[in-house]
Coordinates of C-alpha atoms in Angstrom, one line a residue:
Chain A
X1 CA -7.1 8.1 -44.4
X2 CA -9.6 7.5 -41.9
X3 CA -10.0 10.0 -38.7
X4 CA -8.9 7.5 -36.4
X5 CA -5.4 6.8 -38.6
X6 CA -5.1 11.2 -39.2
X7 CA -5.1 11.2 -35.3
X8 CA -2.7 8.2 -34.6
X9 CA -0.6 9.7 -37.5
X10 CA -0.6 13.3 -36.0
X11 CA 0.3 11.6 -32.4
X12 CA 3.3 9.9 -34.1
X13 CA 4.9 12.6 -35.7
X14 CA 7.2 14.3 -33.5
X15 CA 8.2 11.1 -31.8
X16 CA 11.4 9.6 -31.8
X17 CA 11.9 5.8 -33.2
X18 CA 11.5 4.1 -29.7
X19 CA 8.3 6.5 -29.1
X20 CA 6.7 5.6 -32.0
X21 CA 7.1 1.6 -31.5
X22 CA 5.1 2.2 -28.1
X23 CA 2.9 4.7 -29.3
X24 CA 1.8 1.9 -32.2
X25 CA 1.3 -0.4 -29.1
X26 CA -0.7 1.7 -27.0
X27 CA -2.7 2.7 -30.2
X28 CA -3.2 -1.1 -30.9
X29 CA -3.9 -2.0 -27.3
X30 CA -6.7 0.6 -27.4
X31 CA -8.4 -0.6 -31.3
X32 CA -7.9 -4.0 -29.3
X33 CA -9.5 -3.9 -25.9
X34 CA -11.4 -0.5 -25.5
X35 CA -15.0 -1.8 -25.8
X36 CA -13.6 -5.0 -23.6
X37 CA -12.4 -2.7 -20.8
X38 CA -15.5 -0.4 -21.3
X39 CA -17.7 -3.1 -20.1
X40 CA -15.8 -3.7 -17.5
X41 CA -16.0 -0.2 -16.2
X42 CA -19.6 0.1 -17.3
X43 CA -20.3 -3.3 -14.8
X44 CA -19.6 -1.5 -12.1
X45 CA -20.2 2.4 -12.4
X46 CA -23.5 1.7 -14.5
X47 CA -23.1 4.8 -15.7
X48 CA -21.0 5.5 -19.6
X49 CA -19.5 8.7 -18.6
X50 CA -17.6 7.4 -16.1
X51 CA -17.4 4.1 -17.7
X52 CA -15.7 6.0 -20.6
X53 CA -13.7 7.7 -18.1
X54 CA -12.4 5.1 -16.0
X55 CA -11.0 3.8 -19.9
X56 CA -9.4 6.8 -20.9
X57 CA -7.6 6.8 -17.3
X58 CA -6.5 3.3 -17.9
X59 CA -5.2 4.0 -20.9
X60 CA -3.3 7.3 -19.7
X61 CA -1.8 4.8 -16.6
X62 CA -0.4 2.4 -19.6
X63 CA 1.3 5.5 -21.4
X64 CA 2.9 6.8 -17.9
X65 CA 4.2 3.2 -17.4
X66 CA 4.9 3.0 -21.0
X67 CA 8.7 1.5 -20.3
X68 CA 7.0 -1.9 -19.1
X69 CA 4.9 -2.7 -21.6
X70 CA 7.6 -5.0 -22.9
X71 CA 7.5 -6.8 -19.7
X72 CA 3.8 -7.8 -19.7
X73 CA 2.7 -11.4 -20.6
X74 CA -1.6 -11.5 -21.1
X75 CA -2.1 -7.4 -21.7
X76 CA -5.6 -8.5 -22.0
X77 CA -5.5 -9.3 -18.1
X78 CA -3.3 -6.3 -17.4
X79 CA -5.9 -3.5 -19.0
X80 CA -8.4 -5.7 -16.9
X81 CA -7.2 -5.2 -13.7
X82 CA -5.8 -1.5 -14.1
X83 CA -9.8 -0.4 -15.1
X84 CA -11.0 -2.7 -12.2
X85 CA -9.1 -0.9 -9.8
X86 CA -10.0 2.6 -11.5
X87 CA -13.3 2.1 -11.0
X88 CA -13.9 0.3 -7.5
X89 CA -11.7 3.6 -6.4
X90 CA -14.2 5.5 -8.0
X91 CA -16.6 4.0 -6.6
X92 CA -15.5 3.9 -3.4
X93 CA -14.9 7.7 -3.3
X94 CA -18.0 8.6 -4.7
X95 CA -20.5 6.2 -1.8
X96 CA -22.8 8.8 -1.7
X97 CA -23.8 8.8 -5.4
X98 CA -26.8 6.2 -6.0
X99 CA -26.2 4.2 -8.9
X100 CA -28.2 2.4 -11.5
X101 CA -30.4 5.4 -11.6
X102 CA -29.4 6.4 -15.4
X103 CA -31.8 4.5 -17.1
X104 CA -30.8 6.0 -20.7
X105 CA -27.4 4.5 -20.2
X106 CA -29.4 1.1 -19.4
X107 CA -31.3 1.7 -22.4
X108 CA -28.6 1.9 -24.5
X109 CA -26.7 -1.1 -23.1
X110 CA -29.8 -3.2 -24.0
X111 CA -28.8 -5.3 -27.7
X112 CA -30.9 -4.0 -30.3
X113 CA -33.9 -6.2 -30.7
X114 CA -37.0 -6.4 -31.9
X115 CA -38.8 -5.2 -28.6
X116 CA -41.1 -2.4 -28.8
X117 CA -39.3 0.4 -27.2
X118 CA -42.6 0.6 -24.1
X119 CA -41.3 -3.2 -23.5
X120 CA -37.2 -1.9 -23.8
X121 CA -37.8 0.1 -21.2
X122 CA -39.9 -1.6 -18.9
X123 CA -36.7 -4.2 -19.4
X124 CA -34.6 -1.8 -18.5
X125 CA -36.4 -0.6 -15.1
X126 CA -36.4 -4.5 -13.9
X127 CA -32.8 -4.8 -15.0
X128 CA -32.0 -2.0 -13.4
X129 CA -33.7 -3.7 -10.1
X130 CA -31.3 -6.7 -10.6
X131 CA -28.1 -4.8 -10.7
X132 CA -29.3 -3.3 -7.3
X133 CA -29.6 -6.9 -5.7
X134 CA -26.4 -7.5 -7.1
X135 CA -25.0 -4.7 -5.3
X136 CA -26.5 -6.4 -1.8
X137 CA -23.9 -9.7 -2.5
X138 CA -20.8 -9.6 -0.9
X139 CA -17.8 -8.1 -2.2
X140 CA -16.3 -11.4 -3.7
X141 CA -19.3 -12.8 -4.9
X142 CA -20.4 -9.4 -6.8
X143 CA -17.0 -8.8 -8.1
X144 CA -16.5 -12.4 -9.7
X145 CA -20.3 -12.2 -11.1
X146 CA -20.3 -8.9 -12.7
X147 CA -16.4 -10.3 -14.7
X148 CA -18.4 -12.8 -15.8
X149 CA -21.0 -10.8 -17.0
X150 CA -18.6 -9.1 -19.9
X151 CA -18.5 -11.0 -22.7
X152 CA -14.8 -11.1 -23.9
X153 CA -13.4 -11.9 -20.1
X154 CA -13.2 -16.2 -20.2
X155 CA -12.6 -17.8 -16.2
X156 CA -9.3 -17.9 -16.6
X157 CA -8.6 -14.3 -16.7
X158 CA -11.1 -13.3 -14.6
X159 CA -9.0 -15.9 -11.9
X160 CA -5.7 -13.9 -12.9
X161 CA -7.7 -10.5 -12.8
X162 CA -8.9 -11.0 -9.0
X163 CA -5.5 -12.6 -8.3
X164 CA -7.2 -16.0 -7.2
X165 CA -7.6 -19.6 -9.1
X166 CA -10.1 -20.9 -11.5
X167 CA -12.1 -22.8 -9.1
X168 CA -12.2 -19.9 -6.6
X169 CA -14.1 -18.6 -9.1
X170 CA -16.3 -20.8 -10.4
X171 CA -17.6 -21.2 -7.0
X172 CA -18.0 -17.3 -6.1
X173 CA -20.2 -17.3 -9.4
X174 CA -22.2 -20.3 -8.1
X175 CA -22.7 -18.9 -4.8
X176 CA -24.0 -15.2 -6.3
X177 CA -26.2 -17.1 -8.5
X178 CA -27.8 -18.8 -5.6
X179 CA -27.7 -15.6 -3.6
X180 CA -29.1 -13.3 -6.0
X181 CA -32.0 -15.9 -6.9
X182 CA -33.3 -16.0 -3.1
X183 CA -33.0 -12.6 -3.0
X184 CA -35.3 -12.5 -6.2
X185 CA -37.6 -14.7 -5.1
X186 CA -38.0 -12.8 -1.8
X187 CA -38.9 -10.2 -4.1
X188 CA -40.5 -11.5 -6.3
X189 CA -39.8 -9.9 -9.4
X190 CA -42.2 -10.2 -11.9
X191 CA -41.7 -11.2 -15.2
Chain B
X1 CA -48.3 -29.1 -7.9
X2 CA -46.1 -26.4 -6.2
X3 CA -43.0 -29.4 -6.9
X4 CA -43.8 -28.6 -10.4
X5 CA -43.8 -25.2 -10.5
X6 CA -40.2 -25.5 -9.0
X7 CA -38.3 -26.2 -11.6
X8 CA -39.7 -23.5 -13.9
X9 CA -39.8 -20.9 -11.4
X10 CA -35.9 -21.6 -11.7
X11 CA -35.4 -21.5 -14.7
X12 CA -37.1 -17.9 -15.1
X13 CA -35.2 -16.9 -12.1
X14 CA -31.9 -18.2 -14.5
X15 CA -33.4 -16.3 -17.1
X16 CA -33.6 -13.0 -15.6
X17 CA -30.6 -13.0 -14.2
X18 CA -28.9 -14.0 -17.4
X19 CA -30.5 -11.4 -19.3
X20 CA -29.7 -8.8 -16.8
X21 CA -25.8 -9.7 -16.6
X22 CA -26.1 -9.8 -20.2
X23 CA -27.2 -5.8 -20.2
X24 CA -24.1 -4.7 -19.1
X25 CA -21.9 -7.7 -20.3
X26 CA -23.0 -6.2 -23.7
X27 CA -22.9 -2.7 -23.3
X28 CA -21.7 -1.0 -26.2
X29 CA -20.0 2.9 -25.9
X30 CA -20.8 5.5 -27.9
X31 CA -19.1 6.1 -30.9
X32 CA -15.2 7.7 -31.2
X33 CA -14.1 6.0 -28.3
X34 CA -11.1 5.2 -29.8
X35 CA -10.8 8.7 -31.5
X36 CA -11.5 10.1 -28.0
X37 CA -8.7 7.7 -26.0
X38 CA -6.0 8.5 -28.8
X39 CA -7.0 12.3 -28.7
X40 CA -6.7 12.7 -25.0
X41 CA -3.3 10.5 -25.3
X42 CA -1.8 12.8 -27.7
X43 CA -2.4 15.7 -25.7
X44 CA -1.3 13.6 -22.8
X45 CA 2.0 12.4 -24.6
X46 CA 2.8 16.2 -25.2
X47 CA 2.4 17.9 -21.9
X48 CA 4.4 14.8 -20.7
X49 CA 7.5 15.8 -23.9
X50 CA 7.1 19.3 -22.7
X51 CA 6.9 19.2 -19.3
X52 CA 11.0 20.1 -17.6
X53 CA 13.0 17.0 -16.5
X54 CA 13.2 17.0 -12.8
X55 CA 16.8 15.6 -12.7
X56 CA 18.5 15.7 -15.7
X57 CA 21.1 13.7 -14.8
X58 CA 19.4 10.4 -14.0
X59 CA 16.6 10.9 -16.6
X60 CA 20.0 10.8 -19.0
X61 CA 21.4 8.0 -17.2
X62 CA 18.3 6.0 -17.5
X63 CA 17.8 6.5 -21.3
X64 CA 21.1 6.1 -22.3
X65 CA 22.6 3.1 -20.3
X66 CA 19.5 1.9 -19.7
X67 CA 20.7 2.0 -15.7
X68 CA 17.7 1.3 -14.4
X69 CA 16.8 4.2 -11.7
X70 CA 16.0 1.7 -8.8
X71 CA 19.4 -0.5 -9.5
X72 CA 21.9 3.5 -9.2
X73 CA 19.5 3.8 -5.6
X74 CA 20.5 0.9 -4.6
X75 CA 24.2 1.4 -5.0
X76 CA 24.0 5.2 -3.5
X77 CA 22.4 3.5 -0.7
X78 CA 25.0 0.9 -0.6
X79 CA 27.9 3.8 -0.1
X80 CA 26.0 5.8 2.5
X81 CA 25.6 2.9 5.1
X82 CA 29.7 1.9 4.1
X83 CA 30.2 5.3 5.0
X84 CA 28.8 5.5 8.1
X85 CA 30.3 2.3 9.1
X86 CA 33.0 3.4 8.4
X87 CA 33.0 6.5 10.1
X88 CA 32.1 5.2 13.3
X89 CA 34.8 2.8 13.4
X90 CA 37.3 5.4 13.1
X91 CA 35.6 7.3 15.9
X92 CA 35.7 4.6 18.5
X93 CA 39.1 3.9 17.6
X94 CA 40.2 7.3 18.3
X95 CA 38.3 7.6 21.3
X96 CA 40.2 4.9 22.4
X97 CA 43.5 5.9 21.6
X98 CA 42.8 8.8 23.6
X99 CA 40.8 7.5 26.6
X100 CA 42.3 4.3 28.1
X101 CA 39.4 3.3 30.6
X102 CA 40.6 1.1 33.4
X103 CA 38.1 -1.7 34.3
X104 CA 36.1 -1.7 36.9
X105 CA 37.2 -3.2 40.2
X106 CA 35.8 -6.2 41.2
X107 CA 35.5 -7.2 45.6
X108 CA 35.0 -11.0 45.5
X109 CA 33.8 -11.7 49.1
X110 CA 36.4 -13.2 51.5
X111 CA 34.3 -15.6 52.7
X112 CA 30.6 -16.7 52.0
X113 CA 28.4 -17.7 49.4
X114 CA 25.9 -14.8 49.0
X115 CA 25.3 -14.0 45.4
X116 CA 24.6 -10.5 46.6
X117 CA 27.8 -10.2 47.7
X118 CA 29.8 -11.8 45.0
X119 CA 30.0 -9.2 43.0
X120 CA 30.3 -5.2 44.2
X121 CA 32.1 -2.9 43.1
X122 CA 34.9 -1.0 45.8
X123 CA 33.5 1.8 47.7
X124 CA 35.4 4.9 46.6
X125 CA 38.3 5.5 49.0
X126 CA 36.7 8.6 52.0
X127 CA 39.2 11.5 52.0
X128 CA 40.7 12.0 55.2
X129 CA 39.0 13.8 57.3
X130 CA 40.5 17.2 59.1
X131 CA 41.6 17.6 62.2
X132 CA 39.9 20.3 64.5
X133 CA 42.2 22.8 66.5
X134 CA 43.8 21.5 69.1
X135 CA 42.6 18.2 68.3
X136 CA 45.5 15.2 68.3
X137 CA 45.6 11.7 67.6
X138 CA 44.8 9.4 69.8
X139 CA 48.6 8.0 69.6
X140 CA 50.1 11.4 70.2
X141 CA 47.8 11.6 73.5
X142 CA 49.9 9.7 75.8
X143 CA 53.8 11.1 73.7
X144 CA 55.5 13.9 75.2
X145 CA 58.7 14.0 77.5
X146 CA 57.7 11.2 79.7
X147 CA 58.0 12.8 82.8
X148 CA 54.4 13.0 85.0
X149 CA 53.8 16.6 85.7
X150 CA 52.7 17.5 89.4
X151 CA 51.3 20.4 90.5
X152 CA 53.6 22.6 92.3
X153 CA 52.0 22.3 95.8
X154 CA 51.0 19.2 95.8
X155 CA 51.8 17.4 99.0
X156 CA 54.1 14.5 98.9
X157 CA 54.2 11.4 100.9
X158 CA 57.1 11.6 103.2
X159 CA 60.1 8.8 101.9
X160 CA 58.5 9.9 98.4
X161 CA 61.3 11.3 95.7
X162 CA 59.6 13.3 93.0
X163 CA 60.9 15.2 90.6
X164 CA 61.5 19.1 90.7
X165 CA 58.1 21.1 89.5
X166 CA 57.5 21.9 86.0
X167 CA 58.3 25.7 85.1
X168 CA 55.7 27.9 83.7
X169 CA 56.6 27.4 80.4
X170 CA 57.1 24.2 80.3
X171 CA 53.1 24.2 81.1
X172 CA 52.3 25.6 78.5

C-alpha cells in the first residue's frame, strides 16, 4: 500500500457509507486536477507556496460544500474557478507584496532541458521580466492570457471559467498578444 | 531592409512570449501534493465530525428527510408574514367595532364656482359666549311693563294726562 492510499484509507475509516462515497470523490478530484489547479494558482501568485496554498484552500471549500458535488456538471471548470477566485483574493489583499521576485520558484517551473543551468537562469530572469509586462495588461486581457497559458485548461473552459463566450476569449488573448508584444518591443528585450 | 527584419522580429517576439507563458503553464509542484491536500483534509474532515452541531434539530431534519434547510426557511417565513396579516386584520376590525368614526362634514358652496371653496370642512360650532353683569339682550332692552317712566318732577304740559309717578321701588 502506497503512502498516498495508507492516508486516503486512514481518512475513510471512521466515515459513515455516504461519507465515504464523497470522500472517494474529493480524493479522486484531487489525484485528478491538483497539478491542473496548481498551475492555475501558480499563474497568478508566481510564487509555489501560495500556489500550493490557494489548492489546498480550494480543496477544503469542495469538502465544506461537499453536499453539492452531485450537482456539478464540468468539475474540471468548477475546481478552476473556486482556485481563480482564491487567488485574485489573495492577491488583491496582499497589493503590497511585489511578485515575480522568487526566481527559485521560476527556476523550478522551467521544463527540464538540456540548458546549462548559467543559461536556465538567465531564462528565468527574462521570463520573469515577461510576467511583469503581463501584469501591466488590463484585467481581462491578463486574466484570459495567463488561463491560456496552463496547459490542461482548452478555450472552452477557460470561456465557462471567466463566465463569458468562446469568442470573448479568443479575442482577449489576441489583443494581450498584441499588447504585450509592443510593450516588448518598447523594451526591447533581448534575446 | 528594416520590412524584412519585420517579420522575424515577430516571430521572436511570438517566441518569447510563448516560452514565457509556457514557464508557468508548465509549472510543476513539489512532490506529496496530493499526500499534503488529503492530509490537511483529514484533519479538516475531523475537526468538522467533532466540532458540536449548532442546531440539532435542523442538522437532523436535513440529514434525514433530506428537507433542504433553505425550503423549512421559506415556510417559517411563510407563517410569520400570515401571522402578521393576520393579526392586523383582527386589530382594525376591533378598533372598529369599538370606534365608529363619523365622516367628515362636507360645505359644498351655495353658490359659485371657486375650487377653493368647493370643498371645506364646517367650522367647529363657537360656544356661546357669557353674559357680563348686568348685561341683557338686546331684545330684553326695550321689554318691561310698558309703561314710560317719568321723573317725578317733571313738568307736564298743561291738557297733558300722564300717568301717576313710579314708586321707589318700582325704580329699582
Amino acid at each position: 500500500m502506497s503512502c498516498f492510499e495508507g492516508q486516503l484509507a486512514a481518512w475513510v475509516a471512521p466515515a459513515h457509507q455516504k461519507t465515504v462515497s464523497t470522500t472517494q470523490t474529493i480524493a479522486t478530484l484531487v489525484a485528478e486536477y491538483s497539478t491542473a489547479l496548481y498551475r492555475v494558482a501558480f499563474s497568478v501568485t508566481r510564487n509555489a507556496a501560495e500556489a500550493e496554498d490557494a489548492v489546498q484552500e480550494t480543496f477544503l471549500r469542495v469538502l465544506r460544500h461537499e453536499s453539492r458535488l452531485g450537482e456539478i456538471r464540468d468539475y474540471r471548470v468548477w475546481l478552476v474557478r473556486i482556485v481563480w477566485n482564491i487567488v485574485l483574493d489573495k492577491k488583491r489583499r496582499a497589493k503590497t507584496r511585489p511578485e515575480g521576485e522568487d526566481l527559485a520558484d521560476h527556476a523550478r517551473a522551467l521544463p527540464s532541458g538540456d540548458r546549462p543551468a548559467d543559461a536556465s537562469v538567465i531564462s528565468s530572469q527574462e521570463h520573469a521580466r515577461i510576467l511583469a509586462l503581463i501584469d501591466r495588461l488590463p484585467n481581462r486581457e491578463r486574466e484570459a492570457l495567463l488561463l491560456s497559458a496552463v496547459e490542461e485548461l482548452t478555450t472552452v473552459e477557460i470561456a465557462a471559467a471567466l463566465g463569458t463566450t468562446e469568442s470573448s476569449i479568443r479575442s482577449r488573448i489576441f489583443r494581450a498578444r498584441r499588447e504585450l508584444a509592443l510593450l516588448l518591443e518598447k523594451e526591447g528585450i533581448p534575446r | 531592409m528594416n520590412n524584412a527584419m519585420e517579420p522575424e522580429n515577430d516571430s521572436r517576439i511570438s517566441t518569447t512570449i510563448d516560452e514565457a507563458l509556457q514557464s508557468i503553464g508548465s509549472a510543476t509542484p513539489t512532490s506529496g501534493l496530493e499526500g499534503r491536500i488529503l492530509t490537511r483534509l483529514a484533519s479538516q474532515r475531523m475537526k468538522m465530525e467533532s466540532a458540536p452541531v449548532r442546531f440539532p434539530l435542523l442538522a437532523g431534519l436535513n440529514r434525514s428527510s433530506r428537507i433542504p434547510a433553505r425550503a423549512l426557511g421559506f415556510v417559517t417565513s411563510c407563517l410569520l408574514a400570515v401571522i402578521v396579516v393576520a393579526g392586523s386584520v383582527s386589530h382594525s376590525r376591533k378598533l372598529h367595532s369599538s370606534q365608529i368614526v363619523a365622516p367628515p362634514v362636507l360645505v359644498l358652496p351655495s353658490h359659485g364656482i371657486g375650487a377653493a371653496s368647493a370643498v371645506h370642512s364646517a367650522a367647529p360650532a363657537s360656544a356661546p359666549v357669557p353674559a357680563g353683569q348686568g348685561a341683557r339682550g338686546r331684545s330684553s332692552r326695550r321689554s318691561g311693563p310698558g309703561r314710560a317712566r317719568i321723573a317725578p318732577h317733571s313738568r307736564k304740559a298743561p291738557g297733558v294726562a300722564v300717568p301717576a309717578p313710579a314708586s321707589d321701588n318700582s325704580q329699582n
